[in-house]
């Protein structure tokens, strides 16, 4: 690959990192704490590309000046022309495709397809395995909870703090056969280590829910349904369901 191609790709890749880190699209791929590192990495790449292009331009001017002052005549000119004759590696420009994709059409966050593909293969996230202590729930009619905390409490809280309590959950719709699931993806670092946590929705209101649609539901847990046999997916009896916009940050941590 020619140096010119390398420098342009370096600047474009750095620019793509800066773009997604400043407009919030980076949240589709990594957790919020990674933003400073993405900005720093993108800025360094752009700076290195600009410096490399500047050095190449200075070197080209010096070479042109030396060639003009060369007293060897035609032989020297022929030698320089022969050395400068290169066949560009056109296939190297294909490396720009993923960079341009980030600029023009940023890939979406993981969704229901990731949930259905990992059902039965990744039954619980590290947050669930490490759960030990559960503080008391607030004394209010409807308690909003992250889906991961709800699933953890439903399966591992021996005090039954969820029993009989109306909770509010938000997530996207996934389908596993005839089952309608409310799902969220839990990440430790980035989308590559995402693990799904799911709740099976029961009762009226699930008809017509489409995969990947974001909803907010209220209802109560069915005690004793978060087991290995159910893939650690508790049953949830619906009281209400309503569509909501997809959040800027789609993951839980």
Short mmCIF file of N, CA and C in Angstrom, two decimals, residues 134-138 140 142-154 161-162 165-171 182 184 199 216-217 219 221 236 252:
data_model
loop_
_atom_site.label_atom_id
_atom_site.label_comp_id
_atom_site.label_asym_id
_atom_site.label_seq_id
_atom_site.Cartn_x
_atom_site.Cartn_y
_atom_site.Cartn_z
N UNK A 134 -29.15 -7.80 48.35
CA UNK A 134 -30.21 -7.03 47.69
C UNK A 134 -30.80 -6.04 48.68
N UNK A 135 -30.58 -4.74 48.45
CA UNK A 135 -31.18 -3.75 49.34
C UNK A 135 -32.69 -3.73 49.18
N UNK A 136 -33.37 -3.22 50.21
CA UNK A 136 -34.83 -3.15 50.17
C UNK A 136 -35.30 -2.24 49.05
N UNK A 137 -36.41 -2.61 48.43
CA UNK A 137 -36.98 -1.80 47.36
C UNK A 137 -37.66 -0.56 47.94
N UNK A 138 -37.70 0.53 47.18
CA UNK A 138 -38.38 1.74 47.66
C UNK A 138 -39.86 1.47 47.94
N UNK A 140 -42.95 2.48 47.19
CA UNK A 140 -43.78 3.23 46.26
C UNK A 140 -44.61 2.25 45.46
N UNK A 142 -45.22 1.79 42.20
CA UNK A 142 -44.56 1.16 41.06
C UNK A 142 -43.06 1.45 41.18
N UNK A 143 -42.26 0.39 41.21
CA UNK A 143 -40.82 0.52 41.39
C UNK A 143 -40.12 0.33 40.05
N UNK A 144 -39.46 1.35 39.52
CA UNK A 144 -38.69 1.17 38.27
C UNK A 144 -37.38 0.43 38.55
N UNK A 145 -37.09 -0.58 37.76
CA UNK A 145 -35.88 -1.38 37.94
C UNK A 145 -35.21 -1.64 36.59
N UNK A 146 -33.88 -1.73 36.55
CA UNK A 146 -33.22 -2.27 35.37
C UNK A 146 -33.62 -3.73 35.19
N UNK A 147 -33.68 -4.19 33.95
CA UNK A 147 -34.07 -5.57 33.71
C UNK A 147 -33.08 -6.54 34.35
N UNK A 148 -31.79 -6.22 34.30
CA UNK A 148 -30.79 -7.11 34.89
C UNK A 148 -30.99 -7.26 36.40
N UNK A 149 -31.31 -6.16 37.09
CA UNK A 149 -31.55 -6.26 38.53
C UNK A 149 -32.83 -7.03 38.81
N UNK A 150 -33.85 -6.82 38.00
CA UNK A 150 -35.10 -7.55 38.19
C UNK A 150 -34.87 -9.06 38.05
N UNK A 151 -34.16 -9.47 37.01
CA UNK A 151 -33.89 -10.90 36.80
C UNK A 151 -33.04 -11.45 37.94
N UNK A 152 -32.05 -10.69 38.39
CA UNK A 152 -31.20 -11.13 39.49
C UNK A 152 -32.00 -11.34 40.77
N UNK A 153 -32.84 -10.37 41.10
CA UNK A 153 -33.66 -10.50 42.30
C UNK A 153 -34.64 -11.67 42.18
N UNK A 154 -35.23 -11.82 40.99
CA UNK A 154 -36.22 -12.88 40.82
C UNK A 154 -35.60 -14.26 41.02
N UNK A 161 -38.09 -10.23 47.70
CA UNK A 161 -38.43 -8.80 47.76
C UNK A 161 -39.33 -8.37 46.60
N UNK A 162 -39.35 -9.13 45.50
CA UNK A 162 -40.19 -8.75 44.36
C UNK A 162 -41.62 -9.27 44.47
N UNK A 165 -44.89 -7.11 44.41
CA UNK A 165 -44.57 -5.71 44.14
C UNK A 165 -44.74 -5.41 42.65
N UNK A 166 -45.35 -4.28 42.34
CA UNK A 166 -45.49 -3.85 40.96
C UNK A 166 -44.23 -3.10 40.54
N UNK A 167 -43.62 -3.55 39.47
CA UNK A 167 -42.38 -2.94 39.00
C UNK A 167 -42.56 -2.45 37.57
N UNK A 168 -41.69 -1.53 37.18
CA UNK A 168 -41.67 -1.00 35.81
C UNK A 168 -40.35 -1.37 35.17
N UNK A 169 -40.42 -1.93 33.97
CA UNK A 169 -39.24 -2.34 33.22
C UNK A 169 -39.30 -1.75 31.82
N UNK A 170 -38.15 -1.46 31.24
CA UNK A 170 -38.11 -1.01 29.84
C UNK A 170 -37.04 -1.80 29.11
N UNK A 171 -37.33 -2.11 27.86
CA UNK A 171 -36.40 -2.87 27.04
C UNK A 171 -36.99 -3.07 25.66
N UNK A 182 -39.24 -9.50 26.99
CA UNK A 182 -38.67 -8.18 27.16
C UNK A 182 -37.18 -8.40 27.44
N UNK A 184 -32.91 -6.94 27.57
CA UNK A 184 -31.84 -5.94 27.56
C UNK A 184 -30.53 -6.70 27.42
N UNK A 199 -37.11 -11.32 30.15
CA UNK A 199 -38.30 -11.53 30.98
C UNK A 199 -39.42 -11.99 30.04
N UNK A 216 -42.21 -0.06 27.48
CA UNK A 216 -42.15 0.02 28.94
C UNK A 216 -43.34 -0.74 29.49
N UNK A 217 -43.09 -1.64 30.43
CA UNK A 217 -44.16 -2.47 30.98
C UNK A 217 -44.20 -2.32 32.49
N UNK A 219 -45.96 -4.54 35.95
CA UNK A 219 -46.57 -5.81 36.31
C UNK A 219 -45.86 -6.42 37.50
N UNK A 221 -43.86 -10.13 39.13
CA UNK A 221 -43.15 -11.37 38.82
C UNK A 221 -43.99 -12.57 39.24
N UNK A 236 -43.49 -12.70 33.85
CA UNK A 236 -43.91 -11.37 34.29
C UNK A 236 -45.35 -11.15 33.84
N UNK A 252 -27.28 -2.12 29.43
CA UNK A 252 -27.17 -2.03 30.89
C UNK A 252 -25.79 -2.52 31.28
#
